[in-house]
Structure formats: structure tokens, C-alpha cells
PDB file of C-alpha atoms and ligand atoms in Angstrom:
ATOM      1  CA  UNK A   1       6.190 -11.999  -7.012  1.00  0.00           C
ATOM      2  CA  UNK A   2       7.292 -15.490  -7.195  1.00  0.00           C
ATOM      3  CA  UNK A   3      10.869 -14.353  -8.673  1.00  0.00           C
ATOM      4  CA  UNK A   4      11.091 -11.621  -6.485  1.00  0.00           C
ATOM      5  CA  UNK A   5      11.026 -13.976  -3.362  1.00  0.00           C
ATOM      6  CA  UNK A   6      12.699 -16.917  -5.343  1.00  0.00           C
ATOM      7  CA  UNK A   7       9.685 -19.297  -5.053  1.00  0.00           C
ATOM      8  CA  UNK A   8       8.142 -21.712  -7.653  1.00  0.00           C
ATOM      9  CA  UNK A   9       5.710 -19.927 -10.086  1.00  0.00           C
ATOM     10  CA  UNK A  10       2.546 -21.547 -10.139  1.00  0.00           C
ATOM     11  CA  UNK A  11      -0.040 -20.879 -12.188  1.00  0.00           C
ATOM     12  CA  UNK A  12      -3.925 -20.483 -10.780  1.00  0.00           C
ATOM     13  CA  UNK A  13      -5.987 -23.343 -12.194  1.00  0.00           C
ATOM     14  CA  UNK A  14      -8.474 -20.441 -14.039  1.00  0.00           C
ATOM     15  CA  UNK A  15      -8.181 -18.167 -16.633  1.00  0.00           C
ATOM     16  CA  UNK A  16      -8.520 -14.571 -15.008  1.00  0.00           C
ATOM     17  CA  UNK A  17      -7.785 -12.735 -18.384  1.00  0.00           C
ATOM     18  CA  UNK A  18      -9.776  -9.195 -18.606  1.00  0.00           C
ATOM     19  CA  UNK A  19     -11.360  -9.517 -14.915  1.00  0.00           C
ATOM     20  CA  UNK A  20     -11.319  -6.982 -11.947  1.00  0.00           C
ATOM     21  CA  UNK A  21      -9.013  -7.083  -9.480  1.00  0.00           C
ATOM     22  CA  UNK A  22     -11.582  -7.249  -6.733  1.00  0.00           C
ATOM     23  CA  UNK A  23     -13.185  -9.863  -8.682  1.00  0.00           C
ATOM     24  CA  UNK A  24      -9.969 -12.030  -9.191  1.00  0.00           C
ATOM     25  CA  UNK A  25      -9.557 -11.739  -5.116  1.00  0.00           C
ATOM     26  CA  UNK A  26     -12.971 -12.447  -4.170  1.00  0.00           C
ATOM     27  CA  UNK A  27     -12.818 -15.955  -6.166  1.00  0.00           C
ATOM     28  CA  UNK A  28      -9.352 -16.395  -4.631  1.00  0.00           C
ATOM     29  CA  UNK A  29     -10.179 -15.522  -1.529  1.00  0.00           C
ATOM     30  CA  UNK A  30     -13.888 -17.889  -1.560  1.00  0.00           C
ATOM     31  CA  UNK A  31     -12.608 -20.536  -3.431  1.00  0.00           C
ATOM     32  CA  UNK A  32      -9.017 -21.423  -1.542  1.00  0.00           C
ATOM     33  CA  UNK A  33      -8.784 -24.712  -3.669  1.00  0.00           C
ATOM     34  CA  UNK A  34      -7.654 -22.320  -6.967  1.00  0.00           C
ATOM     35  CA  UNK A  35      -4.440 -21.802  -5.254  1.00  0.00           C
ATOM     36  CA  UNK A  36      -3.981 -24.071  -2.945  1.00  0.00           C
ATOM     37  CA  UNK A  37      -1.478 -25.689  -5.321  1.00  0.00           C
ATOM     38  CA  UNK A  38       0.210 -22.516  -5.444  1.00  0.00           C
ATOM     39  CA  UNK A  39       0.380 -22.130  -1.385  1.00  0.00           C
ATOM     40  CA  UNK A  40       1.870 -25.844  -1.451  1.00  0.00           C
ATOM     41  CA  UNK A  41       4.707 -24.750  -3.443  1.00  0.00           C
ATOM     42  CA  UNK A  42       5.694 -21.371  -1.461  1.00  0.00           C
ATOM     43  CA  UNK A  43       5.778 -22.270   2.561  1.00  0.00           C
ATOM     44  CA  UNK A  44       8.179 -19.728   2.386  1.00  0.00           C
ATOM     45  CA  UNK A  45       5.455 -16.628   2.188  1.00  0.00           C
ATOM     46  CA  UNK A  46       4.172 -17.503   5.727  1.00  0.00           C
ATOM     47  CA  UNK A  47       4.994 -14.138   6.431  1.00  0.00           C
ATOM     48  CA  UNK A  48       2.722 -12.932   4.084  1.00  0.00           C
ATOM     49  CA  UNK A  49       0.171 -15.024   5.285  1.00  0.00           C
ATOM     50  CA  UNK A  50       0.848 -14.336   9.191  1.00  0.00           C
ATOM     51  CA  UNK A  51       1.315 -10.442   8.349  1.00  0.00           C
ATOM     52  CA  UNK A  52      -2.229 -10.650   7.042  1.00  0.00           C
ATOM     53  CA  UNK A  53      -4.344 -11.968   9.679  1.00  0.00           C
ATOM     54  CA  UNK A  54      -1.807 -10.456  12.592  1.00  0.00           C
ATOM     55  CA  UNK A  55      -2.975  -7.206  10.406  1.00  0.00           C
ATOM     56  CA  UNK A  56      -6.812  -7.768  10.790  1.00  0.00           C
ATOM     57  CA  UNK A  57      -6.734  -9.210  14.299  1.00  0.00           C
ATOM     58  CA  UNK A  58      -5.042  -5.884  15.118  1.00  0.00           C
ATOM     59  CA  UNK A  59      -7.148  -3.560  13.991  1.00  0.00           C
ATOM     60  CA  UNK A  60      -9.933  -5.352  15.773  1.00  0.00           C
ATOM     61  CA  UNK A  61      -8.000  -5.274  18.730  1.00  0.00           C
ATOM     62  CA  UNK A  62      -7.454  -1.674  18.619  1.00  0.00           C
ATOM     63  CA  UNK A  63     -11.430  -1.119  18.592  1.00  0.00           C
ATOM     64  CA  UNK A  64     -11.582  -3.049  22.346  1.00  0.00           C
ATOM     65  CA  UNK A  65      -8.104  -1.870  23.748  1.00  0.00           C
ATOM     66  CA  UNK A  66      -8.536   2.230  22.699  1.00  0.00           C
ATOM     67  CA  UNK A  67     -11.886   1.880  23.990  1.00  0.00           C
ATOM     68  CA  UNK A  68     -14.416   2.423  20.882  1.00  0.00           C
ATOM     69  CA  UNK A  69     -16.612   0.211  22.163  1.00  0.00           C
ATOM     70  CA  UNK A  70     -16.737   2.012  25.504  1.00  0.00           C
ATOM     71  CA  UNK A  71     -16.997   5.142  23.830  1.00  0.00           C
ATOM     72  CA  UNK A  72     -19.807   3.866  21.928  1.00  0.00           C
ATOM     73  CA  UNK A  73     -21.658   2.761  24.608  1.00  0.00           C
ATOM     74  CA  UNK A  74     -21.088   6.240  26.673  1.00  0.00           C
ATOM     75  CA  UNK A  75     -23.235   9.426  26.736  1.00  0.00           C
ATOM     76  CA  UNK A  76     -20.060  11.266  25.524  1.00  0.00           C
ATOM     77  CA  UNK A  77     -20.786   9.134  22.010  1.00  0.00           C
ATOM     78  CA  UNK A  78     -23.936  11.374  21.528  1.00  0.00           C
ATOM     79  CA  UNK A  79     -22.200  14.242  21.111  1.00  0.00           C
ATOM     80  CA  UNK A  80     -20.106  12.872  17.909  1.00  0.00           C
ATOM     81  CA  UNK A  81     -23.579  11.972  16.215  1.00  0.00           C
ATOM     82  CA  UNK A  82     -25.907  14.683  16.246  1.00  0.00           C
ATOM     83  CA  UNK A  83     -25.828  14.047  12.119  1.00  0.00           C
ATOM     84  CA  UNK A  84     -25.810  11.888   9.669  1.00  0.00           C
ATOM     85  CA  UNK A  85     -22.405  13.476   8.428  1.00  0.00           C
ATOM     86  CA  UNK A  86     -21.066  13.612  11.811  1.00  0.00           C
ATOM     87  CA  UNK A  87     -21.681  10.034  12.865  1.00  0.00           C
ATOM     88  CA  UNK A  88     -20.094   8.903   9.655  1.00  0.00           C
ATOM     89  CA  UNK A  89     -16.818  11.146  10.541  1.00  0.00           C
ATOM     90  CA  UNK A  90     -17.078   9.677  13.957  1.00  0.00           C
ATOM     91  CA  UNK A  91     -17.126   5.955  12.944  1.00  0.00           C
ATOM     92  CA  UNK A  92     -14.347   6.588   9.951  1.00  0.00           C
ATOM     93  CA  UNK A  93     -11.874   8.650  12.423  1.00  0.00           C
ATOM     94  CA  UNK A  94     -12.094   5.328  14.878  1.00  0.00           C
ATOM     95  CA  UNK A  95     -11.777   2.722  11.871  1.00  0.00           C
ATOM     96  CA  UNK A  96      -8.964   4.903  10.843  1.00  0.00           C
ATOM     97  CA  UNK A  97      -7.274   4.524  14.595  1.00  0.00           C
ATOM     98  CA  UNK A  98      -7.934   1.339  14.422  1.00  0.00           C
ATOM     99  CA  UNK A  99      -6.033   0.786  10.940  1.00  0.00           C
ATOM    100  CA  UNK A 100      -3.154   2.838  12.706  1.00  0.00           C
ATOM    101  CA  UNK A 101      -2.455   1.004  15.428  1.00  0.00           C
ATOM    102  CA  UNK A 102      -3.018  -2.597  13.319  1.00  0.00           C
ATOM    103  CA  UNK A 103       0.169  -1.020  10.832  1.00  0.00           C
ATOM    104  CA  UNK A 104       2.188  -0.536  13.888  1.00  0.00           C
ATOM    105  CA  UNK A 105       1.694  -3.717  15.923  1.00  0.00           C
ATOM    106  CA  UNK A 106       2.231  -5.753  12.885  1.00  0.00           C
ATOM    107  CA  UNK A 107       5.011  -4.506  11.550  1.00  0.00           C
ATOM    108  CA  UNK A 108       6.574  -3.918  14.904  1.00  0.00           C
ATOM    109  CA  UNK A 109       5.731  -7.854  16.407  1.00  0.00           C
ATOM    110  CA  UNK A 110       7.191  -9.229  12.867  1.00  0.00           C
ATOM    111  CA  UNK A 111       9.879  -7.077  13.118  1.00  0.00           C
ATOM    112  CA  UNK A 112      10.781  -8.246  16.839  1.00  0.00           C
ATOM    113  CA  UNK A 113       9.997 -12.059  15.460  1.00  0.00           C
ATOM    114  CA  UNK A 114      12.652 -11.755  12.818  1.00  0.00           C
ATOM    115  CA  UNK A 115      15.450  -9.530  14.526  1.00  0.00           C
ATOM    116  CA  UNK A 116      15.387 -11.853  17.462  1.00  0.00           C
ATOM    117  CA  UNK A 117      14.553 -15.170  15.950  1.00  0.00           C
ATOM    118  CA  UNK A 118      15.379 -15.159  12.432  1.00  0.00           C
ATOM    119  CA  UNK A 119      18.287 -12.895  11.952  1.00  0.00           C
ATOM    120  CA  UNK A 120      20.546 -14.222  14.207  1.00  0.00           C
ATOM    121  CA  UNK A 121      20.486 -17.786  12.217  1.00  0.00           C
ATOM    122  CA  UNK A 122      21.100 -16.083   8.792  1.00  0.00           C
ATOM    123  CA  UNK A 123      24.809 -16.278   7.323  1.00  0.00           C
ATOM    124  CA  UNK A 124      26.446 -12.424   7.203  1.00  0.00           C
ATOM    125  CA  UNK A 125      26.653 -12.567   3.699  1.00  0.00           C
ATOM    126  CA  UNK A 126      22.701 -12.962   3.228  1.00  0.00           C
ATOM    127  CA  UNK A 127      21.720 -10.554   6.449  1.00  0.00           C
ATOM    128  CA  UNK A 128      20.568  -7.578   3.873  1.00  0.00           C
ATOM    129  CA  UNK A 129      18.921  -9.333   1.736  1.00  0.00           C
ATOM    130  CA  UNK A 130      16.988 -11.449   3.603  1.00  0.00           C
ATOM    131  CA  UNK A 131      16.071  -8.624   5.658  1.00  0.00           C
ATOM    132  CA  UNK A 132      14.566  -6.904   2.999  1.00  0.00           C
ATOM    133  CA  UNK A 133      13.137  -9.698   1.892  1.00  0.00           C
ATOM    134  CA  UNK A 134      11.144 -10.694   5.338  1.00  0.00           C
ATOM    135  CA  UNK A 135      10.119  -6.574   5.508  1.00  0.00           C
ATOM    136  CA  UNK A 136       8.619  -6.786   1.988  1.00  0.00           C
ATOM    137  CA  UNK A 137       7.072  -9.873   2.597  1.00  0.00           C
ATOM    138  CA  UNK A 138       4.776  -8.413   6.051  1.00  0.00           C
ATOM    139  CA  UNK A 139       4.133  -5.539   3.696  1.00  0.00           C
ATOM    140  CA  UNK A 140       2.856  -7.572   0.997  1.00  0.00           C
ATOM    141  CA  UNK A 141       0.417  -9.103   3.680  1.00  0.00           C
ATOM    142  CA  UNK A 142      -0.699  -5.957   4.863  1.00  0.00           C
ATOM    143  CA  UNK A 143      -1.567  -4.988   1.226  1.00  0.00           C
ATOM    144  CA  UNK A 144      -3.744  -8.005   0.707  1.00  0.00           C
ATOM    145  CA  UNK A 145      -5.384  -7.571   4.144  1.00  0.00           C
ATOM    146  CA  UNK A 146      -6.274  -4.272   2.301  1.00  0.00           C
ATOM    147  CA  UNK A 147      -7.593  -6.010  -0.528  1.00  0.00           C
ATOM    148  CA  UNK A 148      -9.278  -8.947   1.215  1.00  0.00           C
ATOM    149  CA  UNK A 149     -11.261  -6.190   3.739  1.00  0.00           C
ATOM    150  CA  UNK A 150     -12.135  -4.483   0.681  1.00  0.00           C
ATOM    151  CA  UNK A 151     -13.624  -7.809  -0.964  1.00  0.00           C
ATOM    152  CA  UNK A 152     -15.867  -8.546   2.157  1.00  0.00           C
ATOM    153  CA  UNK A 153     -17.211  -5.060   2.352  1.00  0.00           C
ATOM    154  CA  UNK A 154     -20.748  -4.221   1.457  1.00  0.00           C
ATOM    155  CA  UNK A 155     -21.864  -1.499  -0.559  1.00  0.00           C
ATOM    156  CA  UNK A 156     -23.857   0.122   2.072  1.00  0.00           C
ATOM    157  CA  UNK A 157     -20.569   0.155   4.417  1.00  0.00           C
ATOM    158  CA  UNK A 158     -18.662   1.482   1.785  1.00  0.00           C
ATOM    159  CA  UNK A 159     -17.406   4.677   2.024  1.00  0.00           C
ATOM    160  CA  UNK A 160     -20.098   6.021   4.515  1.00  0.00           C
ATOM    161  CA  UNK A 161     -18.782   4.152   7.823  1.00  0.00           C
ATOM    162  CA  UNK A 162     -15.733   3.128   6.828  1.00  0.00           C
ATOM    163  CA  UNK A 163     -12.819   5.270   4.930  1.00  0.00           C
ATOM    164  CA  UNK A 164     -12.638   4.768   1.529  1.00  0.00           C
ATOM    165  CA  UNK A 165     -10.816   1.607   0.957  1.00  0.00           C
ATOM    166  CA  UNK A 166      -7.875   3.173  -1.357  1.00  0.00           C
ATOM    167  CA  UNK A 167      -7.825   6.233   1.231  1.00  0.00           C
ATOM    168  CA  UNK A 168      -7.375   3.497   4.354  1.00  0.00           C
ATOM    169  CA  UNK A 169      -4.335   1.955   1.951  1.00  0.00           C
ATOM    170  CA  UNK A 170      -2.909   5.239   1.615  1.00  0.00           C
ATOM    171  CA  UNK A 171      -3.095   6.291   5.548  1.00  0.00           C
ATOM    172  CA  UNK A 172      -1.336   2.749   5.876  1.00  0.00           C
ATOM    173  CA  UNK A 173       1.518   3.599   4.266  1.00  0.00           C
ATOM    174  CA  UNK A 174       1.728   7.015   5.291  1.00  0.00           C
ATOM    175  CA  UNK A 175       2.085   5.882   9.276  1.00  0.00           C
ATOM    176  CA  UNK A 176       4.456   2.877   7.327  1.00  0.00           C
ATOM    177  CA  UNK A 177       6.918   5.362   6.295  1.00  0.00           C
ATOM    178  CA  UNK A 178       6.275   7.420   9.081  1.00  0.00           C
ATOM    179  CA  UNK A 179       7.433   4.461  11.341  1.00  0.00           C
ATOM    180  CA  UNK A 180      10.128   3.712   8.697  1.00  0.00           C
ATOM    181  CA  UNK A 181      11.809   6.647   9.466  1.00  0.00           C
ATOM    182  CA  UNK A 182      11.380   6.816  13.282  1.00  0.00           C
ATOM    183  CA  UNK A 183      13.152   3.725  13.212  1.00  0.00           C
ATOM    184  CA  UNK A 184      15.733   4.607  10.150  1.00  0.00           C
ATOM    185  CA  UNK A 185      14.542   2.034   7.915  1.00  0.00           C
ATOM    186  CA  UNK A 186      14.918   2.459   4.269  1.00  0.00           C
ATOM    187  CA  UNK A 187      11.135   2.523   3.502  1.00  0.00           C
ATOM    188  CA  UNK A 188      11.318   1.993  -0.431  1.00  0.00           C
ATOM    189  CA  UNK A 189      10.075  -1.402   0.118  1.00  0.00           C
ATOM    190  CA  UNK A 190       6.619   0.338   0.961  1.00  0.00           C
ATOM    191  CA  UNK A 191       6.190   1.444  -2.698  1.00  0.00           C
ATOM    192  CA  UNK A 192       7.738  -1.834  -3.594  1.00  0.00           C
ATOM    193  CA  UNK A 193       5.315  -4.186  -1.417  1.00  0.00           C
ATOM    194  CA  UNK A 194       2.300  -2.045  -3.600  1.00  0.00           C
ATOM    195  CA  UNK A 195       3.770  -3.091  -6.295  1.00  0.00           C
ATOM    196  CA  UNK A 196       4.622  -6.624  -6.244  1.00  0.00           C
ATOM    197  CA  UNK A 197       0.748  -7.012  -5.475  1.00  0.00           C
ATOM    198  CA  UNK A 198      -0.333  -5.253  -8.140  1.00  0.00           C
ATOM    199  CA  UNK A 199       1.736  -6.961 -10.890  1.00  0.00           C
ATOM    200  CA  UNK A 200       0.605 -10.074  -9.773  1.00  0.00           C
ATOM    201  CA  UNK A 201      -2.820  -9.197 -10.463  1.00  0.00           C
ATOM    202  CA  UNK A 202      -1.440  -7.509 -13.551  1.00  0.00           C
ATOM    203  CA  UNK A 203      -0.081 -10.990 -14.780  1.00  0.00           C
ATOM    204  CA  UNK A 204      -3.689 -12.486 -14.211  1.00  0.00           C
ATOM    205  CA  UNK A 205      -5.767 -10.294 -15.750  1.00  0.00           C
ATOM    206  CA  UNK A 206      -3.353  -9.087 -18.782  1.00  0.00           C
ATOM    207  CA  UNK A 207      -3.379  -5.455 -18.103  1.00  0.00           C
ATOM    208  CA  UNK A 208      -3.778  -2.476 -15.489  1.00  0.00           C
ATOM    209  CA  UNK A 209      -6.024  -1.022 -16.921  1.00  0.00           C
ATOM    210  CA  UNK A 210      -8.459  -4.216 -16.471  1.00  0.00           C
ATOM    211  CA  UNK A 211      -8.072  -3.762 -12.571  1.00  0.00           C
ATOM    212  CA  UNK A 212     -10.149  -1.088 -12.159  1.00  0.00           C
ATOM    213  CA  UNK A 213      -8.835  -0.684  -8.431  1.00  0.00           C
ATOM    214  CA  UNK A 214      -7.110   2.488  -6.997  1.00  0.00           C
ATOM    215  CA  UNK A 215      -4.440   0.502  -5.474  1.00  0.00           C
ATOM    216  CA  UNK A 216      -3.384  -0.478  -8.991  1.00  0.00           C
ATOM    217  CA  UNK A 217      -4.242   2.880 -10.710  1.00  0.00           C
ATOM    218  CA  UNK A 218      -5.007   5.842  -8.590  1.00  0.00           C
ATOM    219  CA  UNK A 219      -5.689   8.410 -11.683  1.00  0.00           C
ATOM    220  CA  UNK A 220      -7.477   8.105 -15.193  1.00  0.00           C
ATOM    221  CA  UNK A 221      -4.914   9.757 -18.164  1.00  0.00           C
ATOM    222  CA  UNK A 222      -7.036  10.614 -21.010  1.00  0.00           C
ATOM    223  CA  UNK A 223      -4.520  10.823 -24.263  1.00  0.00           C
ATOM    224  CA  UNK A 224      -5.970  11.847 -27.293  1.00  0.00           C
ATOM    225  CA  UNK A 225      -9.517  10.541 -28.444  1.00  0.00           C
ATOM    226  CA  UNK A 226      -8.950   6.862 -27.035  1.00  0.00           C
ATOM    227  CA  UNK A 227     -10.177   5.361 -23.821  1.00  0.00           C
ATOM    228  CA  UNK A 228      -8.453   6.659 -20.778  1.00  0.00           C
ATOM    229  CA  UNK A 229      -5.787   4.907 -19.367  1.00  0.00           C
ATOM    230  CA  UNK A 230      -5.133   3.870 -15.361  1.00  0.00           C
ATOM    231  CA  UNK A 231      -2.090   4.781 -13.825  1.00  0.00           C
ATOM    232  CA  UNK A 232      -0.507   5.081 -10.693  1.00  0.00           C
ATOM    233  CA  UNK A 233       0.851   8.782  -9.656  1.00  0.00           C
ATOM    234  CA  UNK A 234       1.600  10.661  -6.831  1.00  0.00           C
ATOM    235  CA  UNK A 235      -0.964  13.369  -7.426  1.00  0.00           C
ATOM    236  CA  UNK A 236      -3.479  10.297  -7.236  1.00  0.00           C
ATOM    237  CA  UNK A 237      -1.853   9.107  -3.746  1.00  0.00           C
ATOM    238  CA  UNK A 238      -1.722  13.041  -2.622  1.00  0.00           C
ATOM    239  CA  UNK A 239      -5.423  13.268  -3.431  1.00  0.00           C
ATOM    240  CA  UNK A 240      -6.451  10.393  -1.934  1.00  0.00           C
ATOM    241  CA  UNK A 241      -4.146  11.539   1.376  1.00  0.00           C
ATOM    242  CA  UNK A 242      -6.246  15.529   1.816  1.00  0.00           C
ATOM    243  CA  UNK A 243      -9.244  12.754   2.377  1.00  0.00           C
ATOM    244  CA  UNK A 244      -7.582  12.241   5.592  1.00  0.00           C
ATOM    245  CA  UNK A 245      -7.620  15.795   7.055  1.00  0.00           C
ATOM    246  CA  UNK A 246     -10.750  15.701   8.679  1.00  0.00           C
ATOM    247  CA  UNK A 247     -10.552  12.436  10.496  1.00  0.00           C
ATOM    248  CA  UNK A 248      -7.150  14.309  11.799  1.00  0.00           C
ATOM    249  CA  UNK A 249      -9.411  16.753  13.029  1.00  0.00           C
ATOM    250  CA  UNK A 250     -12.113  14.972  14.471  1.00  0.00           C
ATOM    251  CA  UNK A 251      -9.208  12.509  16.066  1.00  0.00           C
ATOM    252  CA  UNK A 252      -8.333  16.084  17.892  1.00  0.00           C
ATOM    253  CA  UNK A 253     -11.764  16.092  19.547  1.00  0.00           C
ATOM    254  CA  UNK A 254     -11.962  12.014  19.974  1.00  0.00           C
ATOM    255  CA  UNK A 255      -8.095  11.535  21.720  1.00  0.00           C
ATOM    256  CA  UNK A 256      -9.029  12.964  25.417  1.00  0.00           C
ATOM    257  CA  UNK A 257     -12.520  11.302  25.531  1.00  0.00           C
ATOM    258  CA  UNK A 258     -10.867   7.595  23.995  1.00  0.00           C
ATOM    259  CA  UNK A 259      -7.912   8.444  26.321  1.00  0.00           C
ATOM    260  CA  UNK A 260     -10.463   7.831  29.622  1.00  0.00           C
ATOM    261  CA  UNK A 261     -11.565   4.344  28.040  1.00  0.00           C
ATOM    262  CA  UNK A 262      -8.290   3.308  27.077  1.00  0.00           C
ATOM    263  CA  UNK A 263      -7.580  -0.550  28.104  1.00  0.00           C
ATOM    264  CA  UNK A 264      -4.363  -1.049  26.334  1.00  0.00           C
ATOM    265  CA  UNK A 265      -2.200   0.344  24.016  1.00  0.00           C
ATOM    266  CA  UNK A 266      -1.168   3.527  23.267  1.00  0.00           C
ATOM    267  CA  UNK A 267      -3.413   6.677  21.425  1.00  0.00           C
ATOM    268  CA  UNK A 268      -1.451   8.545  18.874  1.00  0.00           C
ATOM    269  CA  UNK A 269      -1.341  12.494  20.200  1.00  0.00           C
ATOM    270  CA  UNK A 270      -3.875  14.979  18.344  1.00  0.00           C
ATOM    271  CA  UNK A 271      -1.955  17.201  15.244  1.00  0.00           C
ATOM    272  CA  UNK A 272      -4.794  18.994  14.010  1.00  0.00           C
ATOM    273  CA  UNK A 273      -7.449  21.487  14.417  1.00  0.00           C
ATOM    274  CA  UNK A 274     -10.346  20.554  16.200  1.00  0.00           C
ATOM    275  CA  UNK A 275     -13.605  19.815  14.227  1.00  0.00           C
TER     276      UNK A 275
HETATM  277 ZN1  LIG B   1     -12.491  -1.706  11.842  1.00  0.00          ZN
END
């Protein structure tokens, strides 16, 4: 990552060889002194931290602005919580809505700050390179936000009430690909951001198979007699995306009700048969 962003590479003070991705992430989240030197050396990564923070705040803001809290307190809510399975699907769908809104808001906000405040000051010959670099930094921030939320989640809340974290990650990539397409932006950097983050953890742990996290390897491949090897494949991506179908169908039923409670922002239009 340091090479891609042309910053100084500073190794953490601790050895993470052979450790799982989430164990490394938890250690770094709760012991910032381990990476303080790296943060101090890389002021340029402000975009990454700003985007991470923005994503988390926008997610929580969407729960308020989209009327999720008012809906939960209303009589309408009972209709969607008749069984345990039903309430879990409703809860997951609300989370997906907050995630989708957070991706769009974070990307739009950072893009506007870049276009209005930073781009005009960049020499013409470096505009293309630095635009791509800034966008990649927002995406690295959002990817780290997913890992951050994953690190904080308790065993009891995942995946029953919250979408499984990899499904959330896939949903964020799908929303961003759509946003990019609609704005005519080359979206290769969506996958590049994932790979940059994963490569950093691979560098710390030693091998992608050590990480045991679907953002790093979403498929286990069996080759001969040996241990299965983790790989990142489009098959793994699409099977996670299939989990989004029921949330899309529940969204069709929730949409007209949330529209009554909407305080701000915009709800995504329904697109699937109701469930
Ligand atoms: Zn939430």
C-alpha cells in the first residue's frame, strides 16, 4: 500500500506472522501505539481515515434519516416481525439500506471535496494519476470500515440480525460499481482497493491462506490430498451476492412504509418481487 500511495513503508513493532486477518485488525484497532509511527510518517493517508470515519457516521445517519428508528417504534413494525426469521430479514434489510446510503454519501462527499478543493490545484500532467489515487484512498477507507465493524461485532449479532459481513462487503462493491457506472468513472479501483488492503494483511501474516477472512479469500480450493487453499474468485463473490436477493425483496415491502417516515436523503427504489 505504501508503494501504491508513494508513502514511507513503516513496519509495525509486532510480529503478526501466521495470524488471522481479524485478530491482526483487532490488535491494531485497540492498540494504536503499534501503528503510531506509520500513521505519523504518512500524513497523506488522511483521505483513508476520513473516508473510514465518514462511512461509519453516514451508516448511522441513514438509520435516522431514513426513518428506521421511527419505523421500529411504529405499529407497522409488527407486521415484519411475526417470526424470528422474519424479524432477522427485516433487520438485515435495514442494515443493507444504511450501508448502501453510506457508500453513496461517502463517495459523493469525498468526490465533491476532491473536485472542488483539490483537483484545481493539481498540475495538469498529474490530474489523472492523483484522481485515481484519491479515489483508491476513499475505497481503502471504506474497505477498512468493513473490517473495523467486523472486528467490533459480537458473535450474537452476526449474522442473524446483521447481514453476514462479507455479504455486506459485496453489497458495498455492487452499489459502488453502479454509482461509478452512472457517473462514467472507471471502476477498476473497486477491486484494486480490496486487493491493496488484503495484500497489506498478507504482508503482515505471511500468506493469504493464514488470514481466514472472505475479503481475502472467498473460496476454498481443494487441490489433491493437501490442505484446501484460500482464493478470491468471482464464484465466491456471486454466491455472496445471491444472499442479497431476499433483502431486495423485503425492501420492496419496506419502501412505502419507510417513505412515510423519511426525514432526509433518498430511499433506493424497489426492484424485486415483495417478500
Ligand atoms: Zn446499522
